[in-house]
Amino acid sequence: MMKHILYIVCLCLSFFYLSCSESASDLSVDKEIGYCRSQALKTLASIPSADSIPNSIDKDAGCWRYTSAGSWTCGFWPGILWYIYEASHDSTFMDAAEQVTDVILPKAYQKARSHDMGFMMMPSVGHAYRLTGNEKYKEALLSAADSLAVLYNPRVGTILSWPGMVRRENWPHNTIIDNMMNLELLFWAARHGGSRHLYDVAYQHARTTMEHHFRPDHSCYHVAVYDTIDGHFIKGVTHQGLSDESMWARGQAWAIYGFTVAYRETQQRDFLEVACQAADTFLSRLPADMIPYWDFDDTSTHPVPPRDASAAAVTASVLLELSQYAGADRGREYYAKAIDLLKRLSSSDYQARSACPAFLLHSVGHKPRGTEVDSSISYADYYYLEALLRLKTLQQGDRINGF
Ligand code: GLY
């Protein structure tokens, strides 16, 4: 009986995605994945050692700036290598992925300095475990999850994202929207032998964030500041956006992605609704060419604000997953928009091609600080590749699953 139901679900899904595939006709997923592979080979040929982790390429610079294990972005390059290995079965990529993942592994056993533990671990160690089943990766993920959960404050009901900002900014308990991305580590650990507490922390973090982090138009604050004594929400502010009330593009993308994962892991309908509302707001405010400005509220004209390809890539990836959950009409819309985003990112305006070994140009890391503005950045490449692989999965009639 169960087998029959599964068969019918798969048939319906195939039909749904095949009926959408016309809009994907001038995007060749295999060609774009092949492009990513050839760019990654260029990077592999140029990196000095496994502990020099490609991070970003400044506008017109042509070569990588490296980061090291422990930075919030250190997991994305190994994540790219794991994804290409998965797509190609080419052992060159597996060897390189293992080497750099092993450089990051010790960080799983250290005290979490911020919420970023999930960003560091899931794209690197998470894929390593998913693709190899090696127990050393599982152990590390369980340790990392315990370490992240220590930052949870039960009075507030969220994780303290940036302990370093408590004094510096006078934000007693701060939670950033990006933190939603790191709940996947906790959900994963709870499903793989970790304590039930990890699930509860992730669940409550998403609930509290849903309550306070969004404005009536479903755009989100970057930072929510809470009181440590009674846990009340004090204010919403920004750190990386244009202003406290603006919609920072990548933050909104993290919100869509984080709540989609929260829905996948908990089946709570209100998390799904939040993800859809955040997605609808993001999509309704995109410029005609689909790639958001770094902050949707930056209306300056001289010069025109930089685009953020990373926010587009994150959104393309999550819209494909969200299309599975959102019902027929919304699902079809999200699928079509994801393809529009991918087509635009795959054009000569956004692909790096011969300009540098990254996949994409035109992302923004930290505009207020003036760093990584109009750059290539590893996480833009990671989510672009993830989106392509997810599209391929759907076109084959399979479902997108998490780790
Ligand atoms: N903190 C992650 C980001 O810059 O999006």
mmCIF file of C-alpha atoms and ligand atoms in Angstrom:
data_model
loop_
_atom_site.group_PDB
_atom_site.id
_atom_site.type_symbol
_atom_site.label_atom_id
_atom_site.label_comp_id
_atom_site.label_asym_id
_atom_site.label_seq_id
_atom_site.Cartn_x
_atom_site.Cartn_y
_atom_site.Cartn_z
ATOM 1 C CA MET A 1 0.000 0.000 0.000
ATOM 2 C CA MET A 2 2.755 2.425 1.132
ATOM 3 C CA LYS A 3 4.721 1.552 -2.017
ATOM 4 C CA HIS A 4 1.709 2.403 -4.183
ATOM 5 C CA ILE A 5 1.200 5.757 -2.477
ATOM 6 C CA LEU A 6 4.885 6.626 -2.882
ATOM 7 C CA TYR A 7 4.726 5.631 -6.558
ATOM 8 C CA ILE A 8 1.701 7.860 -7.148
ATOM 9 C CA VAL A 9 3.331 10.799 -5.288
ATOM 10 C CA CYS A 10 6.499 10.415 -7.432
ATOM 11 C CA LEU A 11 4.401 10.214 -10.613
ATOM 12 C CA CYS A 12 2.494 13.387 -9.687
ATOM 13 C CA LEU A 13 5.735 15.184 -8.835
ATOM 14 C CA SER A 14 7.322 14.158 -12.137
ATOM 15 C CA PHE A 15 4.245 15.367 -13.982
ATOM 16 C CA PHE A 16 4.246 18.663 -12.087
ATOM 17 C CA TYR A 17 7.925 19.362 -12.735
ATOM 18 C CA LEU A 18 7.813 18.118 -16.335
ATOM 19 C CA SER A 19 4.885 20.446 -16.973
ATOM 20 C CA CYS A 20 7.071 23.275 -15.672
ATOM 21 C CA SER A 21 10.133 22.184 -17.613
ATOM 22 C CA GLU A 22 9.227 24.274 -20.643
ATOM 23 C CA SER A 23 10.285 27.352 -18.702
ATOM 24 C CA ALA A 24 13.619 25.645 -17.982
ATOM 25 C CA SER A 25 14.205 24.789 -21.636
ATOM 26 C CA ASP A 26 16.879 27.356 -22.309
ATOM 27 C CA LEU A 27 18.745 26.597 -19.097
ATOM 28 C CA SER A 28 20.919 23.522 -19.487
ATOM 29 C CA VAL A 29 21.463 22.295 -15.956
ATOM 30 C CA ASP A 30 24.176 19.823 -16.959
ATOM 31 C CA LYS A 31 26.035 22.501 -18.902
ATOM 32 C CA GLU A 32 25.978 24.908 -15.943
ATOM 33 C CA ILE A 33 27.064 22.185 -13.498
ATOM 34 C CA GLY A 34 29.883 21.399 -15.948
ATOM 35 C CA TYR A 35 30.814 25.074 -15.943
ATOM 36 C CA CYS A 36 31.022 25.040 -12.127
ATOM 37 C CA ARG A 37 33.217 21.953 -12.279
ATOM 38 C CA SER A 38 35.654 23.506 -14.731
ATOM 39 C CA GLN A 39 35.867 26.721 -12.678
ATOM 40 C CA ALA A 40 36.477 24.670 -9.517
ATOM 41 C CA LEU A 41 39.291 22.805 -11.272
ATOM 42 C CA LYS A 42 40.955 26.147 -11.942
ATOM 43 C CA THR A 43 40.716 26.982 -8.243
ATOM 44 C CA LEU A 44 42.042 23.566 -7.232
ATOM 45 C CA ALA A 45 45.043 24.117 -9.482
ATOM 46 C CA SER A 46 45.823 27.445 -7.844
ATOM 47 C CA ILE A 47 45.370 26.939 -4.086
ATOM 48 C CA PRO A 48 48.623 26.603 -2.160
ATOM 49 C CA SER A 49 47.407 24.124 0.501
ATOM 50 C CA ALA A 50 44.232 22.625 1.965
ATOM 51 C CA ASP A 51 44.214 25.145 4.817
ATOM 52 C CA SER A 52 44.049 28.094 2.408
ATOM 53 C CA ILE A 53 40.299 28.112 1.877
ATOM 54 C CA PRO A 54 39.000 30.145 -1.086
ATOM 55 C CA ASN A 55 36.760 32.893 0.212
ATOM 56 C CA SER A 56 36.301 35.843 -2.134
ATOM 57 C CA ILE A 57 37.692 37.561 -5.185
ATOM 58 C CA ASP A 58 37.683 41.339 -5.253
ATOM 59 C CA LYS A 59 36.200 43.082 -8.265
ATOM 60 C CA ASP A 60 38.629 42.770 -11.182
ATOM 61 C CA ALA A 61 41.270 41.023 -9.017
ATOM 62 C CA GLY A 62 41.245 37.630 -10.717
ATOM 63 C CA CYS A 63 42.457 35.532 -7.795
ATOM 64 C CA TRP A 64 41.155 34.289 -4.475
ATOM 65 C CA ARG A 65 41.529 35.786 -1.058
ATOM 66 C CA TYR A 66 41.726 32.867 1.341
ATOM 67 C CA THR A 67 40.183 32.281 4.719
ATOM 68 C CA SER A 68 40.973 29.711 7.397
ATOM 69 C CA ALA A 69 39.126 27.145 9.498
ATOM 70 C CA GLY A 70 36.949 28.970 12.029
ATOM 71 C CA SER A 71 35.716 31.815 9.850
ATOM 72 C CA TRP A 72 31.975 31.746 9.152
ATOM 73 C CA THR A 73 32.586 31.102 5.446
ATOM 74 C CA CYS A 74 35.129 28.280 5.780
ATOM 75 C CA GLY A 75 32.573 25.527 5.049
ATOM 76 C CA PHE A 76 31.471 26.687 1.620
ATOM 77 C CA TRP A 77 34.521 25.722 -0.442
ATOM 78 C CA PRO A 78 34.515 22.151 0.916
ATOM 79 C CA GLY A 79 30.753 22.151 0.341
ATOM 80 C CA ILE A 80 31.328 23.010 -3.314
ATOM 81 C CA LEU A 81 33.865 20.193 -3.615
ATOM 82 C CA TRP A 82 31.467 17.686 -2.031
ATOM 83 C CA TYR A 83 28.646 18.750 -4.338
ATOM 84 C CA ILE A 84 30.829 18.415 -7.448
ATOM 85 C CA TYR A 85 32.031 15.018 -6.264
ATOM 86 C CA GLU A 86 28.402 13.974 -5.778
ATOM 87 C CA ALA A 87 27.478 15.162 -9.283
ATOM 88 C CA SER A 88 30.543 13.792 -11.079
ATOM 89 C CA HIS A 89 31.886 10.891 -8.948
ATOM 90 C CA ASP A 90 35.302 12.344 -9.774
ATOM 91 C CA SER A 91 37.671 11.268 -6.985
ATOM 92 C CA THR A 92 39.810 14.406 -7.491
ATOM 93 C CA PHE A 93 36.993 16.347 -5.872
ATOM 94 C CA MET A 94 36.451 13.815 -3.109
ATOM 95 C CA ASP A 95 40.153 13.841 -2.182
ATOM 96 C CA ALA A 96 40.232 17.627 -2.090
ATOM 97 C CA ALA A 97 36.952 17.769 -0.160
ATOM 98 C CA GLU A 98 38.241 15.327 2.466
ATOM 99 C CA GLN A 99 41.454 17.258 2.928
ATOM 100 C CA VAL A 100 39.801 20.608 3.546
ATOM 101 C CA THR A 101 36.986 19.103 5.639
ATOM 102 C CA ASP A 102 39.619 17.569 7.891
ATOM 103 C CA VAL A 103 41.149 21.024 8.344
ATOM 104 C CA ILE A 104 37.792 22.296 9.620
ATOM 105 C CA LEU A 105 36.919 19.249 11.743
ATOM 106 C CA PRO A 106 38.695 20.336 14.975
ATOM 107 C CA LYS A 107 36.452 23.417 15.153
ATOM 108 C CA ALA A 108 33.544 21.097 15.946
ATOM 109 C CA TYR A 109 35.150 20.319 19.306
ATOM 110 C CA GLN A 110 35.700 23.929 20.331
ATOM 111 C CA LYS A 111 33.425 26.330 22.149
ATOM 112 C CA ALA A 112 31.073 28.112 19.722
ATOM 113 C CA ARG A 113 32.172 31.729 19.440
ATOM 114 C CA SER A 114 28.965 32.627 17.599
ATOM 115 C CA HIS A 115 25.955 31.101 15.830
ATOM 116 C CA ASP A 116 28.151 30.442 12.770
ATOM 117 C CA MET A 117 28.920 26.858 13.831
ATOM 118 C CA GLY A 118 26.178 25.643 11.494
ATOM 119 C CA PHE A 119 27.480 27.597 8.504
ATOM 120 C CA MET A 120 30.935 26.146 9.113
ATOM 121 C CA MET A 121 29.833 22.561 9.675
ATOM 122 C CA MET A 122 26.887 21.612 7.476
ATOM 123 C CA PRO A 123 28.306 22.427 4.012
ATOM 124 C CA SER A 124 31.607 20.769 4.926
ATOM 125 C CA VAL A 125 31.197 18.038 7.533
ATOM 126 C CA GLY A 126 27.459 17.644 6.866
ATOM 127 C CA HIS A 127 27.990 16.693 3.225
ATOM 128 C CA ALA A 128 31.043 14.646 4.163
ATOM 129 C CA TYR A 129 28.890 12.479 6.430
ATOM 130 C CA ARG A 130 25.978 12.343 3.977
ATOM 131 C CA LEU A 131 28.246 11.147 1.161
ATOM 132 C CA THR A 132 30.689 8.889 2.997
ATOM 133 C CA GLY A 133 28.901 7.733 6.150
ATOM 134 C CA ASN A 134 32.211 8.043 7.991
ATOM 135 C CA GLU A 135 31.497 8.073 11.751
ATOM 136 C CA LYS A 136 34.186 10.659 12.469
ATOM 137 C CA TYR A 137 32.052 13.227 10.658
ATOM 138 C CA LYS A 138 28.934 12.246 12.575
ATOM 139 C CA GLU A 139 30.744 12.575 15.898
ATOM 140 C CA ALA A 140 31.995 16.013 14.917
ATOM 141 C CA LEU A 141 28.523 17.196 13.912
ATOM 142 C CA LEU A 142 27.049 16.008 17.208
ATOM 143 C CA SER A 143 29.751 17.833 19.116
ATOM 144 C CA ALA A 144 29.258 21.011 17.064
ATOM 145 C CA ALA A 145 25.518 20.948 17.722
ATOM 146 C CA ASP A 146 26.053 20.649 21.492
ATOM 147 C CA SER A 147 28.501 23.511 21.315
ATOM 148 C CA LEU A 148 26.066 25.741 19.383
ATOM 149 C CA ALA A 149 23.186 24.978 21.762
ATOM 150 C CA VAL A 150 25.183 26.434 24.679
ATOM 151 C CA LEU A 151 24.433 29.886 23.223
ATOM 152 C CA TYR A 152 20.692 29.353 23.730
ATOM 153 C CA ASN A 153 18.984 31.572 26.274
ATOM 154 C CA PRO A 154 15.726 29.975 27.505
ATOM 155 C CA ARG A 155 14.438 33.275 28.879
ATOM 156 C CA VAL A 156 14.475 34.759 25.399
ATOM 157 C CA GLY A 157 13.890 31.572 23.444
ATOM 158 C CA THR A 158 16.689 32.121 20.928
ATOM 159 C CA ILE A 159 20.401 31.550 20.429
ATOM 160 C CA LEU A 160 22.724 34.460 21.170
ATOM 161 C CA SER A 161 24.121 34.998 17.664
ATOM 162 C CA TRP A 162 27.007 37.342 18.403
ATOM 163 C CA PRO A 163 28.391 37.218 21.949
ATOM 164 C CA GLY A 164 31.018 39.730 20.823
ATOM 165 C CA MET A 165 28.359 42.338 20.073
ATOM 166 C CA VAL A 166 26.810 42.310 23.554
ATOM 167 C CA ARG A 167 29.244 44.899 24.860
ATOM 168 C CA ARG A 168 30.381 46.448 21.597
ATOM 169 C CA GLU A 169 26.866 47.409 20.465
ATOM 170 C CA ASN A 170 25.081 47.231 23.803
ATOM 171 C CA TRP A 171 22.800 44.495 22.435
ATOM 172 C CA PRO A 172 22.244 42.359 25.574
ATOM 173 C CA HIS A 173 20.887 39.340 23.712
ATOM 174 C CA ASN A 174 21.123 39.643 19.935
ATOM 175 C CA THR A 175 19.759 37.230 17.360
ATOM 176 C CA ILE A 176 20.361 37.746 13.672
ATOM 177 C CA ILE A 177 18.156 36.392 10.914
ATOM 178 C CA ASP A 178 21.175 34.504 9.501
ATOM 179 C CA ASN A 179 21.006 32.351 12.636
ATOM 180 C CA MET A 180 17.967 30.581 11.148
ATOM 181 C CA MET A 181 20.397 28.883 8.750
ATOM 182 C CA ASN A 182 22.209 27.231 11.630
ATOM 183 C CA LEU A 183 19.188 25.436 13.061
ATOM 184 C CA GLU A 184 19.651 22.683 10.475
ATOM 185 C CA LEU A 185 22.688 21.446 12.420
ATOM 186 C CA LEU A 186 20.570 21.164 15.578
ATOM 187 C CA PHE A 187 17.667 19.422 13.847
ATOM 188 C CA TRP A 188 20.116 17.055 12.157
ATOM 189 C CA ALA A 189 21.863 16.222 15.424
ATOM 190 C CA ALA A 190 18.568 15.555 17.211
ATOM 191 C CA ARG A 191 17.702 13.040 14.437
ATOM 192 C CA HIS A 192 21.108 11.353 14.629
ATOM 193 C CA GLY A 193 21.474 10.429 18.268
ATOM 194 C CA GLY A 194 21.867 13.883 19.806
ATOM 195 C CA SER A 195 19.641 14.996 22.662
ATOM 196 C CA ARG A 196 15.992 16.032 22.282
ATOM 197 C CA HIS A 197 17.062 19.396 23.736
ATOM 198 C CA LEU A 198 18.739 20.250 20.407
ATOM 199 C CA TYR A 199 15.412 19.912 18.601
ATOM 200 C CA ASP A 200 13.661 21.974 21.270
ATOM 201 C CA VAL A 201 16.250 24.754 20.993
ATOM 202 C CA ALA A 202 15.914 24.905 17.212
ATOM 203 C CA TYR A 203 12.124 24.753 17.367
ATOM 204 C CA GLN A 204 11.829 27.497 19.975
ATOM 205 C CA HIS A 205 14.411 29.670 18.208
ATOM 206 C CA ALA A 206 12.303 29.553 15.034
ATOM 207 C CA ARG A 207 9.103 30.287 17.001
ATOM 208 C CA THR A 208 10.555 33.322 18.774
ATOM 209 C CA THR A 209 12.110 34.591 15.537
ATOM 210 C CA MET A 210 8.793 34.198 13.741
ATOM 211 C CA GLU A 211 7.154 36.344 16.414
ATOM 212 C CA HIS A 212 9.592 39.253 16.532
ATOM 213 C CA HIS A 213 11.903 39.368 13.550
ATOM 214 C CA PHE A 214 9.347 40.346 10.871
ATOM 215 C CA ARG A 215 7.669 43.615 10.023
ATOM 216 C CA PRO A 216 4.020 43.718 8.912
ATOM 217 C CA ASP A 217 5.112 43.580 5.232
ATOM 218 C CA HIS A 218 7.021 40.306 5.958
ATOM 219 C CA SER A 219 10.433 41.853 5.445
ATOM 220 C CA CYS A 220 12.786 41.058 8.296
ATOM 221 C CA TYR A 221 15.132 42.891 10.571
ATOM 222 C CA HIS A 222 18.732 41.841 10.431
ATOM 223 C CA VAL A 223 19.197 41.881 14.199
ATOM 224 C CA ALA A 224 16.583 41.408 16.925
ATOM 225 C CA VAL A 225 17.694 42.683 20.322
ATOM 226 C CA TYR A 226 16.171 41.083 23.429
ATOM 227 C CA ASP A 227 16.344 41.706 27.153
ATOM 228 C CA THR A 228 18.295 39.069 29.052
ATOM 229 C CA ILE A 229 16.267 39.381 32.290
ATOM 230 C CA ASP A 230 12.696 38.938 31.125
ATOM 231 C CA GLY A 231 13.410 38.068 27.495
ATOM 232 C CA HIS A 232 11.271 40.792 25.923
ATOM 233 C CA PHE A 233 11.976 42.044 22.397
ATOM 234 C CA ILE A 234 13.624 45.473 22.666
ATOM 235 C CA LYS A 235 14.133 46.515 19.062
ATOM 236 C CA GLY A 236 14.993 45.478 15.530
ATOM 237 C CA VAL A 237 18.159 46.959 14.031
ATOM 238 C CA THR A 238 20.658 46.324 11.286
ATOM 239 C CA HIS A 239 24.323 45.481 11.089
ATOM 240 C CA GLN A 240 24.894 44.646 7.439
ATOM 241 C CA GLY A 241 21.907 46.395 5.858
ATOM 242 C CA LEU A 242 21.266 49.983 4.802
ATOM 243 C CA SER A 243 19.200 51.011 7.829
ATOM 244 C CA ASP A 244 17.302 49.516 10.730
ATOM 245 C CA GLU A 245 14.034 49.464 8.757
ATOM 246 C CA SER A 246 15.448 48.401 5.394
ATOM 247 C CA MET A 247 15.280 44.973 3.760
ATOM 248 C CA TRP A 248 18.841 43.658 3.516
ATOM 249 C CA ALA A 249 18.741 41.272 0.563
ATOM 250 C CA ARG A 250 20.753 38.363 1.928
ATOM 251 C CA GLY A 251 19.030 38.578 5.296
ATOM 252 C CA GLN A 252 15.659 38.151 3.601
ATOM 253 C CA ALA A 253 17.071 35.205 1.635
ATOM 254 C CA TRP A 254 18.308 33.596 4.867
ATOM 255 C CA ALA A 255 14.816 34.047 6.333
ATOM 256 C CA ILE A 256 13.171 32.201 3.431
ATOM 257 C CA TYR A 257 15.726 29.404 3.572
ATOM 258 C CA GLY A 258 15.767 29.078 7.351
ATOM 259 C CA PHE A 259 11.998 28.860 7.703
ATOM 260 C CA THR A 260 11.755 26.392 4.830
ATOM 261 C CA VAL A 261 14.189 24.119 6.680
ATOM 262 C CA ALA A 262 12.288 24.695 9.938
ATOM 263 C CA TYR A 263 9.110 23.565 8.171
ATOM 264 C CA ARG A 264 10.818 20.522 6.636
ATOM 265 C CA GLU A 265 12.106 19.472 10.049
ATOM 266 C CA THR A 266 9.009 20.161 12.161
ATOM 267 C CA GLN A 267 6.035 20.105 9.765
ATOM 268 C CA GLN A 268 4.677 23.218 11.515
ATOM 269 C CA ARG A 269 2.434 24.976 8.990
ATOM 270 C CA ASP A 270 3.103 28.437 10.395
ATOM 271 C CA PHE A 271 6.832 28.079 9.616
ATOM 272 C CA LEU A 272 5.854 27.270 6.025
ATOM 273 C CA GLU A 273 3.614 30.312 5.891
ATOM 274 C CA VAL A 274 6.429 32.557 7.168
ATOM 275 C CA ALA A 275 8.790 31.161 4.517
ATOM 276 C CA CYS A 276 6.211 31.806 1.780
ATOM 277 C CA GLN A 277 5.428 35.314 3.004
ATOM 278 C CA ALA A 278 9.133 36.191 3.165
ATOM 279 C CA ALA A 279 9.583 34.746 -0.343
ATOM 280 C CA ASP A 280 6.596 36.669 -1.731
ATOM 281 C CA THR A 281 7.968 39.931 -0.330
ATOM 282 C CA PHE A 282 11.432 39.205 -1.759
ATOM 283 C CA LEU A 283 10.047 38.310 -5.206
ATOM 284 C CA SER A 284 7.614 41.211 -5.369
ATOM 285 C CA ARG A 285 10.406 43.723 -4.862
ATOM 286 C CA LEU A 286 12.983 42.367 -7.302
ATOM 287 C CA PRO A 287 14.164 44.651 -10.083
ATOM 288 C CA ALA A 288 13.291 43.679 -13.671
ATOM 289 C CA ASP A 289 16.490 41.661 -14.169
ATOM 290 C CA MET A 290 15.731 39.507 -11.062
ATOM 291 C CA ILE A 291 18.990 40.081 -9.182
ATOM 292 C CA PRO A 292 18.392 42.140 -6.034
ATOM 293 C CA TYR A 293 20.358 45.178 -5.054
ATOM 294 C CA TRP A 294 22.377 44.460 -1.912
ATOM 295 C CA ASP A 295 19.591 46.127 0.088
ATOM 296 C CA PHE A 296 16.116 46.474 -1.411
ATOM 297 C CA ASP A 297 15.774 49.951 0.087
ATOM 298 C CA ASP A 298 18.948 51.408 -1.376
ATOM 299 C CA THR A 299 17.424 53.680 -3.982
ATOM 300 C CA SER A 300 20.557 55.690 -4.757
ATOM 301 C CA THR A 301 21.102 56.417 -8.421
ATOM 302 C CA HIS A 302 24.629 57.874 -8.534
ATOM 303 C CA PRO A 303 26.142 55.385 -8.395
ATOM 304 C CA VAL A 304 23.544 52.645 -8.792
ATOM 305 C CA PRO A 305 23.804 50.287 -5.775
ATOM 306 C CA PRO A 306 25.629 46.979 -6.274
ATOM 307 C CA ARG A 307 23.636 43.827 -6.875
ATOM 308 C CA ASP A 308 23.947 40.830 -4.593
ATOM 309 C CA ALA A 309 24.165 37.618 -6.601
ATOM 310 C CA SER A 310 24.578 35.656 -3.355
ATOM 311 C CA ALA A 311 21.057 36.613 -2.211
ATOM 312 C CA ALA A 312 19.731 35.548 -5.622
ATOM 313 C CA ALA A 313 21.553 32.204 -5.424
ATOM 314 C CA VAL A 314 20.337 31.416 -1.897
ATOM 315 C CA THR A 315 16.794 32.291 -2.945
ATOM 316 C CA ALA A 316 16.926 30.233 -6.148
ATOM 317 C CA SER A 317 17.984 27.213 -4.141
ATOM 318 C CA VAL A 318 15.360 27.526 -1.434
ATOM 319 C CA LEU A 319 12.516 28.355 -3.838
ATOM 320 C CA LEU A 320 13.064 24.971 -5.443
ATOM 321 C CA GLU A 321 12.616 23.238 -2.100
ATOM 322 C CA LEU A 322 9.718 25.496 -1.150
ATOM 323 C CA SER A 323 7.990 24.633 -4.439
ATOM 324 C CA GLN A 324 7.547 21.106 -3.034
ATOM 325 C CA TYR A 325 5.609 22.274 0.011
ATOM 326 C CA ALA A 326 3.750 25.411 -1.043
ATOM 327 C CA GLY A 327 0.759 23.920 -2.870
ATOM 328 C CA ALA A 328 0.161 23.746 -6.622
ATOM 329 C CA ASP A 329 -0.186 27.442 -7.559
ATOM 330 C CA ARG A 330 2.449 28.896 -5.289
ATOM 331 C CA GLY A 331 4.684 25.890 -5.967
ATOM 332 C CA ARG A 332 4.543 26.469 -9.697
ATOM 333 C CA GLU A 333 5.327 30.156 -9.198
ATOM 334 C CA TYR A 334 8.323 29.469 -6.944
ATOM 335 C CA TYR A 335 9.671 26.912 -9.377
ATOM 336 C CA ALA A 336 9.361 29.341 -12.304
ATOM 337 C CA LYS A 337 11.001 32.168 -10.329
ATOM 338 C CA ALA A 338 13.862 29.909 -9.282
ATOM 339 C CA ILE A 339 14.500 29.158 -12.934
ATOM 340 C CA ASP A 340 14.357 32.850 -13.841
ATOM 341 C CA LEU A 341 16.934 33.529 -11.131
ATOM 342 C CA LEU A 342 19.150 30.679 -12.330
ATOM 343 C CA LYS A 343 18.943 31.775 -15.945
ATOM 344 C CA ARG A 344 20.001 35.283 -15.010
ATOM 345 C CA LEU A 345 22.833 34.038 -12.773
ATOM 346 C CA SER A 346 23.979 31.769 -15.615
ATOM 347 C CA SER A 347 24.206 34.647 -18.090
ATOM 348 C CA SER A 348 27.446 36.328 -19.127
ATOM 349 C CA ASP A 349 26.537 39.270 -16.867
ATOM 350 C CA TYR A 350 26.849 37.135 -13.721
ATOM 351 C CA GLN A 351 29.004 34.110 -14.496
ATOM 352 C CA ALA A 352 32.685 34.825 -13.935
ATOM 353 C CA ARG A 353 33.929 32.613 -16.814
ATOM 354 C CA SER A 354 37.430 33.755 -17.784
ATOM 355 C CA ALA A 355 37.454 36.801 -15.462
ATOM 356 C CA CYS A 356 38.304 34.703 -12.396
ATOM 357 C CA PRO A 357 37.955 31.104 -11.142
ATOM 358 C CA ALA A 358 34.795 31.737 -9.086
ATOM 359 C CA PHE A 359 31.418 30.708 -10.523
ATOM 360 C CA LEU A 360 29.696 34.068 -10.092
ATOM 361 C CA LEU A 361 30.487 37.776 -10.017
ATOM 362 C CA HIS A 362 28.638 40.616 -8.261
ATOM 363 C CA SER A 363 27.968 39.675 -4.664
ATOM 364 C CA VAL A 364 28.153 41.876 -1.601
ATOM 365 C CA GLY A 365 29.605 40.712 1.695
ATOM 366 C CA HIS A 366 29.513 43.697 4.042
ATOM 367 C CA LYS A 367 28.522 46.945 2.381
ATOM 368 C CA PRO A 368 28.509 49.223 5.468
ATOM 369 C CA ARG A 369 32.095 48.162 6.188
ATOM 370 C CA GLY A 370 33.023 48.392 2.504
ATOM 371 C CA THR A 371 34.316 44.824 2.330
ATOM 372 C CA GLU A 372 33.567 42.339 -0.460
ATOM 373 C CA VAL A 373 31.476 44.814 -2.415
ATOM 374 C CA ASP A 374 30.759 43.662 -5.978
ATOM 375 C CA SER A 375 32.941 40.595 -5.419
ATOM 376 C CA SER A 376 32.872 36.899 -6.055
ATOM 377 C CA ILE A 377 32.134 35.094 -2.771
ATOM 378 C CA SER A 378 32.264 31.395 -1.971
ATOM 379 C CA TYR A 379 28.754 31.198 -0.521
ATOM 380 C CA ALA A 380 27.223 32.674 -3.690
ATOM 381 C CA ASP A 381 28.926 29.890 -5.634
ATOM 382 C CA TYR A 382 27.854 27.226 -3.119
ATOM 383 C CA TYR A 383 24.147 28.108 -3.249
ATOM 384 C CA TYR A 384 24.239 28.581 -7.035
ATOM 385 C CA LEU A 385 25.605 25.062 -7.448
ATOM 386 C CA GLU A 386 23.145 23.738 -4.856
ATOM 387 C CA ALA A 387 20.285 25.321 -6.800
ATOM 388 C CA LEU A 388 21.449 23.715 -10.047
ATOM 389 C CA LEU A 389 21.713 20.311 -8.388
ATOM 390 C CA ARG A 390 18.285 20.729 -6.813
ATOM 391 C CA LEU A 391 16.792 21.644 -10.179
ATOM 392 C CA LYS A 392 18.308 18.507 -11.660
ATOM 393 C CA THR A 393 16.825 16.466 -8.811
ATOM 394 C CA LEU A 394 13.365 17.861 -9.479
ATOM 395 C CA GLN A 395 13.659 17.409 -13.234
ATOM 396 C CA GLN A 396 14.438 13.749 -12.599
ATOM 397 C CA GLY A 397 11.196 13.445 -10.628
ATOM 398 C CA ASP A 398 12.954 13.074 -7.266
ATOM 399 C CA ARG A 399 12.407 15.087 -4.103
ATOM 400 C CA ILE A 400 14.782 17.595 -2.553
ATOM 401 C CA ASN A 401 15.780 16.473 0.927
ATOM 402 C CA GLY A 402 18.085 18.086 3.414
ATOM 403 C CA PHE A 403 21.083 16.470 4.994
HETATM 404 N N1 GLY B 1 26.537 36.568 8.408
HETATM 405 C C1 GLY B 1 26.300 36.006 7.185
HETATM 406 C C2 GLY B 1 26.113 36.934 6.058
HETATM 407 O O1 GLY B 1 26.893 37.846 5.880
HETATM 408 O O2 GLY B 1 25.203 36.739 5.320
#
